[in-house]
Amino acid sequence: MALSFQQRKNRLLLTGAAGVLLSALAVVLIMVLGNWVFIRLDLTAQKAYSLSPASRKLVKELTDPLVVKAYFTPDLPPPYNIHERYTRDLLTEYKSASRGKVRFEFVLQSPPGEFEKRASEAGLVPIQFEQMGSDQFQVKRGFMGLVMYHRDKTETLPIVKNVQQLEYDLTSRIAKMAVRKKKSIAVTSGHGETDWRGASAKVAADLADLYDLKDVPLLDGATTPLEADALLIVGPRQKFDEKSLRAIDQAIMRGIPAAFLIDIKSFVAGRFFVTAQDAGLGDLLKHYGIVVGDRLIFDAQCESIGLVQNLGGYAFTTNLRYPYIPMVDRIMNTHPIGRGLEVVSLPFTTSVDPVQGLPGTVHFTPLLYTSAQSWFAKAQPSFSVAPNEIPRPKPDEPHGPYSVGGVLEGIFTSYFQGSSSPKTQVVVLGTSRILDPSLPAVTGADGLLSNLLAFLSKDDTLAGIRSKGEIIRPLRPVTVAVRQAVKYGTLLAATLSCVGFGLWRWRRRQAWRTRITAAFVPKPSPSS
């Protein structure tokens, strides 16, 4: 039986209402399920909003809750206004990966006085932000930091300065508080090595929470085979004898990665004078495939130092650029040792290069380069390095950049016998002064050493965290004409799209009405 026009209309209305009701019910069910099932899709090129497997594994194995409190001042100027949003997204990933063991909250930002008081009590440091408006210049004071609580331990990230390294900053602090098996680092002693683990050394205190740092005396060689996840030799001033060299060689032959932080000059701070120094490691390193230079490097791109001068009975401190502390910003960031490092200052460094004819079983990767405005210092055993006696090189004189740090990876042959090692690593840095407690703290030392130990010891938690690359990507500058074309083109396109869609819908409805009407108009009989 054919349906009437009104019956067809009622059926369509009923079907449409049922569809809307079912759609609303599906949305409600999805929202309810979202409380238990967390699904996010990261489509960024660098997977900027996803955690590394190492971070996921660490927080998943937490036995007790970890609470993160975030302090962010509202309305920070660009690009810092993005940091809060990214921090919230990354903490959400930690919460999901930990199955709820990681909890976080953003501290209420009002009233401002109470917020600043709570942030200061939590150990955060206020920073100043400069903001340039169309008709004014403002300096704003604010906070953007985190405090983490786990059991009876507390860790603070005073400033979320680098969002590319935020995952590393968070995971390294969680690792300090979590119960996990520490990697062991053997630190040689007995040859006048730099005492970088004194009571006042903050970097050593931080690393002691992550690694088992143990002294290994090598003055008369090792009576037992050296056992550790990595070997660290920092600034020896006395010459290694054959027994000590054999102990180091045998450790590398057993596959233990090693790092050599070598000084070729002894620095007398009070006189700004350097003298020759040889720890007897040059031939050993050359056998493995690395040549350590015999001349210091000075660089126009350098740190500043404060000199106290007495004039007329008054003491004045003058800041001077000091070329013998190069500021290195050419860093191999794709290598785990260079991850997240922007600048590293290297006092009294020398060159580190591969030997000619490097064996095919070994590969050399340069890690750090000085600037193009760097030169070799005097080829003399002893000379003054006072700020007022820095050489003035000529424009056509040979200059940098120079490699001042590198890593050898592969299979090495023994320095004493014909045996070979399994695949391992040897890292060489042209200075140990980055850890010298008698010198002021230099830029990037703690980050470089943290990366170095994580790489050598194959610490799955810290070495496995990748840098996020460029997260904040500002738009490329364009001309005024292009900006106007995009602006008005977008407005016009949006308007025309709405008008076009309306006309299309109107034509569809007109056609539908015509078909319905035609279906119910009686057709003339053939006889008529």
XYZ file of C-alpha atoms in Angstrom:
528
model
C 0.000 0.000 0.000
C 1.472 3.328 -1.062
C 2.147 5.819 1.726
C 0.656 9.257 1.630
C 2.786 12.384 1.479
C 2.157 13.147 5.176
C 3.092 9.599 6.209
C 6.339 9.827 4.277
C 7.096 13.156 5.946
C 6.381 11.790 9.439
C 8.605 8.772 8.794
C 11.483 11.013 7.694
C 11.096 13.191 10.791
C 11.028 10.122 13.050
C 14.115 8.661 11.381
C 15.991 11.943 11.699
C 15.095 12.308 15.388
C 16.211 8.740 16.079
C 19.523 9.419 14.324
C 20.167 12.550 16.397
C 19.298 10.676 19.601
C 21.608 7.762 18.764
C 24.441 10.167 17.864
C 24.074 11.983 21.195
C 24.069 8.651 23.038
C 27.250 7.585 21.219
C 28.988 10.856 22.201
C 28.014 10.350 25.866
C 29.332 6.760 25.822
C 32.620 7.896 24.265
C 33.026 10.576 26.950
C 32.336 8.049 29.705
C 34.795 5.555 28.250
C 37.350 8.362 27.980
C 37.621 8.391 31.772
C 39.133 4.895 31.633
C 40.644 4.657 28.167
C 43.217 7.344 27.236
C 44.011 7.634 23.536
C 46.059 10.389 21.913
C 47.564 10.553 18.455
C 50.851 12.435 18.022
C 51.246 13.563 14.415
C 54.235 15.886 14.958
C 57.404 15.132 12.980
C 59.597 14.801 16.111
C 56.922 13.076 18.236
C 57.126 16.123 20.471
C 54.083 15.148 22.527
C 55.040 11.497 23.101
C 57.239 10.030 25.806
C 60.327 7.988 25.055
C 60.093 4.263 25.893
C 62.623 4.816 28.703
C 60.380 7.380 30.415
C 57.315 5.163 30.007
C 59.119 2.199 31.539
C 60.381 4.253 34.499
C 57.017 5.706 35.539
C 55.195 2.439 34.857
C 57.446 0.705 37.406
C 56.858 3.276 40.157
C 55.698 1.599 43.341
C 54.295 4.722 44.998
C 52.447 7.798 43.720
C 54.427 10.751 42.407
C 52.855 14.196 42.668
C 53.897 17.110 40.457
C 52.910 20.675 41.297
C 53.315 23.220 38.509
C 53.664 26.952 39.112
C 53.074 29.121 36.048
C 52.367 32.837 36.146
C 49.426 33.704 33.851
C 49.762 35.742 30.655
C 53.488 35.286 30.125
C 54.864 36.936 26.956
C 55.695 34.829 23.881
C 57.273 32.341 23.521
C 56.951 31.471 27.218
C 53.153 31.427 27.075
C 53.446 28.142 25.177
C 55.506 26.485 27.918
C 52.532 26.021 30.245
C 50.424 24.314 27.574
C 53.243 22.002 26.549
C 54.060 21.152 30.175
C 50.422 20.219 30.788
C 50.369 17.983 27.694
C 53.605 16.220 28.645
C 52.492 15.657 32.244
C 49.301 14.137 30.873
C 51.480 11.654 28.967
C 53.338 10.798 32.191
C 50.026 10.249 33.975
C 48.766 7.947 31.235
C 52.021 5.955 31.002
C 52.156 5.476 34.776
C 48.527 4.309 34.907
C 47.661 7.044 37.320
C 50.683 6.826 39.623
C 51.910 10.201 38.368
C 49.503 12.950 39.393
C 49.846 16.617 38.680
C 48.147 19.879 39.475
C 48.642 23.453 38.353
C 48.628 25.698 41.400
C 45.898 28.329 41.359
C 47.210 31.588 39.979
C 45.022 33.901 42.035
C 45.290 35.874 44.153
C 48.709 36.836 42.716
C 50.267 37.571 46.095
C 49.346 34.165 47.494
C 50.538 32.411 44.308
C 53.962 34.077 44.437
C 54.295 33.256 48.136
C 53.562 29.566 47.548
C 55.962 29.448 44.580
C 58.784 30.990 46.625
C 58.138 28.613 49.526
C 58.379 25.695 47.079
C 61.910 26.753 46.166
C 61.201 28.326 42.785
C 63.063 31.390 41.598
C 61.225 34.350 40.019
C 62.465 35.455 36.630
C 61.928 38.632 34.653
C 60.342 38.689 31.206
C 60.747 41.562 28.800
C 57.725 42.353 26.651
C 57.699 44.903 23.845
C 54.269 46.232 22.889
C 53.193 48.587 20.141
C 53.653 51.642 22.349
C 55.347 50.447 25.509
C 58.084 48.274 27.011
C 57.227 46.125 30.028
C 59.265 44.001 32.425
C 57.162 41.290 34.030
C 58.105 39.106 36.990
C 56.852 35.552 36.987
C 57.332 31.858 37.721
C 57.356 28.784 35.534
C 58.674 25.803 37.454
C 57.783 22.395 38.862
C 58.116 20.596 42.189
C 57.922 16.789 42.415
C 57.118 14.730 45.506
C 57.734 10.980 45.823
C 57.776 9.239 49.193
C 59.955 11.427 51.433
C 61.929 12.939 48.548
C 61.480 16.231 46.720
C 62.943 17.400 43.431
C 62.597 20.886 41.961
C 62.802 22.134 38.401
C 63.176 25.875 39.131
C 62.588 27.038 35.553
C 61.010 25.269 32.581
C 63.499 26.986 30.331
C 63.927 24.532 27.483
C 60.796 22.618 26.461
C 62.875 20.508 24.062
C 64.627 19.053 27.131
C 61.629 18.983 29.453
C 61.206 15.216 29.253
C 64.867 14.682 30.164
C 64.623 17.155 33.039
C 61.546 15.414 34.429
C 62.679 11.827 33.910
C 66.152 12.416 35.376
C 64.589 13.854 38.525
C 62.082 11.019 38.766
C 64.967 8.564 38.395
C 66.709 10.154 41.393
C 63.648 9.591 43.570
C 62.689 6.136 42.264
C 64.143 2.882 43.500
C 66.199 1.453 40.651
C 69.505 -0.309 40.108
C 72.276 2.234 39.641
C 74.933 1.880 36.983
C 78.486 1.776 38.363
C 81.101 4.280 37.199
C 84.760 3.550 37.990
C 86.694 6.794 38.584
C 90.463 6.382 38.492
C 92.657 7.816 41.254
C 96.312 7.769 42.258
C 97.681 9.981 39.479
C 96.714 13.427 40.711
C 93.293 13.330 39.076
C 90.987 16.336 39.397
C 89.055 16.125 42.660
C 85.675 17.038 41.170
C 83.598 15.198 43.782
C 84.242 17.447 46.767
C 81.589 18.355 49.303
C 80.757 21.601 47.502
C 80.457 20.079 44.015
C 76.778 20.156 43.098
C 77.188 18.226 39.848
C 78.829 15.341 41.722
C 76.047 15.332 44.334
C 73.407 15.167 41.593
C 75.191 12.350 39.778
C 75.681 10.389 43.002
C 71.889 10.025 43.164
C 71.875 8.496 39.670
C 75.101 6.448 39.580
C 77.362 4.446 41.858
C 80.608 6.436 41.594
C 83.498 4.399 42.963
C 87.218 5.161 43.216
C 89.608 2.768 41.496
C 93.248 3.390 42.545
C 95.630 2.681 39.661
C 98.882 3.910 41.199
C 100.491 0.446 41.032
C 98.104 -1.024 38.518
C 94.934 -2.942 39.341
C 95.386 -6.055 41.418
C 92.028 -7.380 40.189
C 90.277 -6.827 36.859
C 88.352 -3.589 36.827
C 84.592 -4.185 37.056
C 82.172 -1.371 36.221
C 79.670 -0.237 33.631
C 81.964 2.615 32.544
C 85.433 4.016 33.229
C 86.142 7.721 33.824
C 89.613 9.319 33.845
C 89.466 13.023 34.795
C 92.510 15.306 34.614
C 95.444 13.154 35.741
C 98.577 15.240 36.417
C 101.038 12.396 37.066
C 102.291 9.954 34.467
C 100.625 6.552 34.236
C 103.054 3.661 34.540
C 102.830 0.490 32.450
C 100.778 -1.402 35.042
C 98.196 1.349 35.216
C 97.996 1.612 31.425
C 97.580 -2.144 31.197
C 94.669 -2.016 33.669
C 92.918 0.622 31.530
C 93.651 -1.300 28.335
C 92.305 -4.554 29.726
C 89.126 -2.839 30.904
C 88.508 -1.566 27.359
C 89.339 -5.001 25.931
C 86.552 -6.425 28.106
C 84.143 -3.954 26.504
C 83.955 -1.354 29.273
C 83.396 2.100 27.683
C 85.881 4.741 28.812
C 86.082 8.534 28.845
C 89.351 10.490 29.015
C 89.228 14.161 30.073
C 92.809 15.226 29.394
C 94.766 18.394 30.255
C 97.984 19.158 28.375
C 98.848 22.156 30.565
C 98.965 22.749 34.304
C 97.315 26.064 35.162
C 98.606 28.301 37.949
C 95.542 30.427 38.705
C 97.208 33.099 40.829
C 99.772 33.932 38.135
C 97.756 33.186 34.974
C 100.544 30.897 33.868
C 100.547 27.431 32.263
C 103.263 24.774 32.254
C 103.657 21.536 30.328
C 101.879 18.464 31.665
C 101.913 14.894 30.363
C 99.978 12.029 31.924
C 101.425 9.479 29.499
C 98.099 8.664 27.832
C 98.912 10.056 24.365
C 100.329 6.873 22.840
C 97.548 4.742 24.300
C 94.856 6.994 22.809
C 96.703 7.232 19.495
C 96.725 3.432 19.317
C 92.950 3.426 19.742
C 92.548 6.106 17.048
C 92.591 9.596 18.619
C 95.280 12.277 18.621
C 95.231 14.818 21.459
C 96.793 18.175 20.493
C 99.856 19.668 22.147
C 98.756 23.345 22.027
C 96.008 25.236 23.809
C 93.205 26.877 21.843
C 92.025 30.451 22.355
C 88.763 31.677 20.858
C 87.146 35.080 20.291
C 83.835 33.430 21.232
C 84.566 32.984 24.906
C 83.447 33.309 28.513
C 83.894 36.426 30.638
C 85.820 36.373 33.904
C 85.866 38.831 36.786
C 89.194 40.377 37.710
C 89.647 42.273 40.971
C 91.784 45.385 40.619
C 93.014 47.669 43.397
C 92.954 51.337 42.384
C 93.660 54.034 44.952
C 92.862 51.710 47.825
C 89.531 50.623 46.349
C 88.846 47.161 44.938
C 87.017 47.011 41.625
C 85.798 43.926 39.793
C 86.077 44.142 36.029
C 84.481 41.619 33.690
C 86.739 40.702 30.785
C 86.290 38.286 27.919
C 88.816 35.495 28.346
C 89.652 33.643 25.096
C 91.221 30.664 26.867
C 87.699 29.605 27.918
C 86.030 29.041 24.523
C 82.241 28.959 24.431
C 81.440 26.059 22.115
C 78.071 26.171 20.378
C 78.853 23.846 17.465
C 77.686 20.656 19.156
C 76.668 17.316 17.639
C 73.129 17.374 19.073
C 72.123 14.215 17.205
C 74.552 12.211 19.355
C 73.392 11.249 22.884
C 76.365 13.063 24.438
C 75.379 16.332 22.775
C 71.651 15.994 23.408
C 70.034 19.218 24.529
C 73.305 21.124 24.873
C 73.290 24.621 23.412
C 76.603 25.993 24.727
C 79.488 24.351 26.593
C 82.471 26.313 27.902
C 85.798 24.458 27.825
C 88.630 26.110 29.815
C 92.178 25.539 28.535
C 91.199 22.976 25.949
C 93.148 21.426 23.097
C 92.226 19.694 19.846
C 90.950 16.122 19.564
C 91.198 14.522 16.104
C 91.173 11.023 14.598
C 94.483 9.491 13.522
C 95.351 9.252 9.857
C 94.311 5.879 8.491
C 91.756 5.085 11.185
C 91.084 1.318 11.254
C 87.941 0.187 9.492
C 86.632 -1.397 12.692
C 86.487 2.003 14.440
C 84.375 5.075 13.652
C 85.141 8.587 14.921
C 82.377 11.135 15.627
C 83.369 14.738 16.466
C 81.184 16.113 19.254
C 82.342 19.697 19.872
C 83.851 22.373 17.635
C 85.253 25.796 18.500
C 84.236 28.812 16.420
C 85.857 29.967 13.196
C 87.583 32.708 15.222
C 89.778 30.322 17.199
C 93.529 29.806 17.004
C 96.273 27.653 18.476
C 98.324 29.268 21.235
C 102.097 29.325 21.496
C 103.991 26.108 20.899
C 105.941 26.559 24.125
C 106.092 24.385 27.249
C 105.279 27.335 29.542
C 103.835 30.799 28.920
C 101.569 33.453 30.350
C 97.832 33.284 29.715
C 97.018 36.612 31.385
C 94.100 38.525 29.820
C 96.415 41.366 28.791
C 98.798 38.987 27.004
C 96.372 37.281 24.633
C 97.963 36.971 21.151
C 96.606 39.090 18.310
C 96.416 36.733 15.307
C 96.567 38.075 11.776
C 93.545 37.729 9.469
C 95.323 35.266 7.173
C 96.715 33.154 10.018
C 95.394 29.532 10.158
C 92.351 29.324 12.399
C 89.493 27.081 13.487
C 87.017 25.621 13.885
C 88.820 22.871 15.782
C 87.436 19.609 17.113
C 87.855 19.583 20.909
C 85.945 16.411 21.769
C 85.012 13.181 20.036
C 83.983 9.565 20.441
C 85.434 6.411 18.928
C 83.026 3.505 18.508
C 83.864 0.030 17.306
C 86.204 -2.894 17.942
C 89.610 -1.961 19.381
C 92.881 -3.907 19.511
C 94.906 -4.115 22.696
C 97.786 -1.707 23.258
C 99.862 -4.499 24.837
C 98.797 -7.705 23.094
C 96.962 -8.842 20.004
C 93.548 -9.337 21.602
C 90.462 -7.439 20.457
C 87.563 -5.907 22.338
C 83.860 -6.347 21.749
C 82.128 -3.297 20.308
C 82.611 -0.452 22.781
C 83.247 3.319 23.021
C 86.148 5.615 23.905
C 85.343 9.305 24.471
C 88.066 11.957 24.654
C 87.653 15.595 25.721
C 90.515 18.083 25.368
C 90.146 19.399 28.921
C 89.079 18.354 32.403
C 88.798 21.936 33.660
C 85.014 21.905 33.258
C 85.048 19.940 36.525
C 87.910 21.766 38.232
C 86.620 22.990 41.628
C 89.324 25.683 41.757
C 87.746 27.434 38.747
C 84.341 29.126 38.590
C 81.497 26.976 37.315
C 81.319 27.053 33.519
C 78.348 26.873 31.188
C 77.053 23.437 30.248
C 79.418 21.337 32.379
C 76.715 19.490 34.310
C 74.683 18.704 31.191
C 77.717 17.444 29.292
C 78.845 15.160 32.121
C 75.305 13.828 32.666
C 74.985 12.942 28.989
C 78.471 11.442 28.943
C 77.834 9.077 31.860
C 74.409 8.060 30.556
C 75.930 7.221 27.170
C 78.946 5.325 28.523
C 77.033 3.302 31.106
C 74.205 2.572 28.655
C 71.723 3.871 31.178
C 68.464 2.890 29.487
C 66.519 5.466 31.476
C 68.557 8.570 30.691
C 70.390 7.648 27.488
C 67.145 6.558 25.843
C 65.471 9.973 26.074
C 65.589 11.778 22.775
C 65.575 15.499 22.242
C 62.232 16.782 20.968
C 63.751 19.048 18.344
C 61.996 22.267 17.485
C 58.696 22.427 19.390
C 58.136 26.178 19.235
C 58.306 27.020 15.549
C 57.642 30.688 14.825
C 56.168 31.613 11.472
C 58.586 32.697 8.807
C 58.436 36.450 8.135
C 56.549 37.464 4.982
C 55.911 40.742 3.193
C 52.990 43.021 3.967
C 51.392 42.195 0.607
C 51.410 38.465 1.372
C 49.941 39.046 4.843
C 47.113 41.175 3.406
C 46.402 38.649 0.658
C 46.176 35.805 3.175
C 44.048 37.875 5.563
C 41.420 39.018 3.072
C 41.607 35.813 1.064
C 40.741 33.816 4.175
C 37.789 36.078 5.000
C 36.493 35.953 1.431
C 36.969 32.191 1.159
C 35.065 31.577 4.411
C 32.163 33.798 3.278
C 31.949 32.274 -0.195
C 32.118 28.767 1.270
C 29.071 29.460 3.471
C 27.150 31.019 0.579
C 28.078 28.162 -1.737
C 27.068 25.530 0.789
C 23.742 27.298 1.347
C 23.001 27.436 -2.388
C 23.900 23.765 -2.755
C 21.573 22.798 0.110
C 18.794 24.973 -1.322
C 19.115 23.324 -4.738
C 19.074 19.870 -3.120
C 15.893 20.659 -1.204
C 14.237 22.104 -4.313
C 15.039 18.977 -6.268
C 13.736 16.791 -3.432
C 10.455 18.728 -3.259
C 10.030 18.430 -7.023
C 10.495 14.647 -6.893
C 8.064 14.240 -3.967
C 5.439 16.412 -5.575
C 5.759 14.567 -8.864
C 5.266 11.256 -7.110
C 1.835 12.278 -5.770
C 0.455 14.163 -8.772
C -1.972 11.881 -10.623
C -0.765 10.995 -14.069
C -3.305 11.603 -16.915
C -4.955 8.448 -18.169
C -4.201 7.349 -21.735
C -7.875 7.680 -22.676
C -7.890 11.334 -21.704
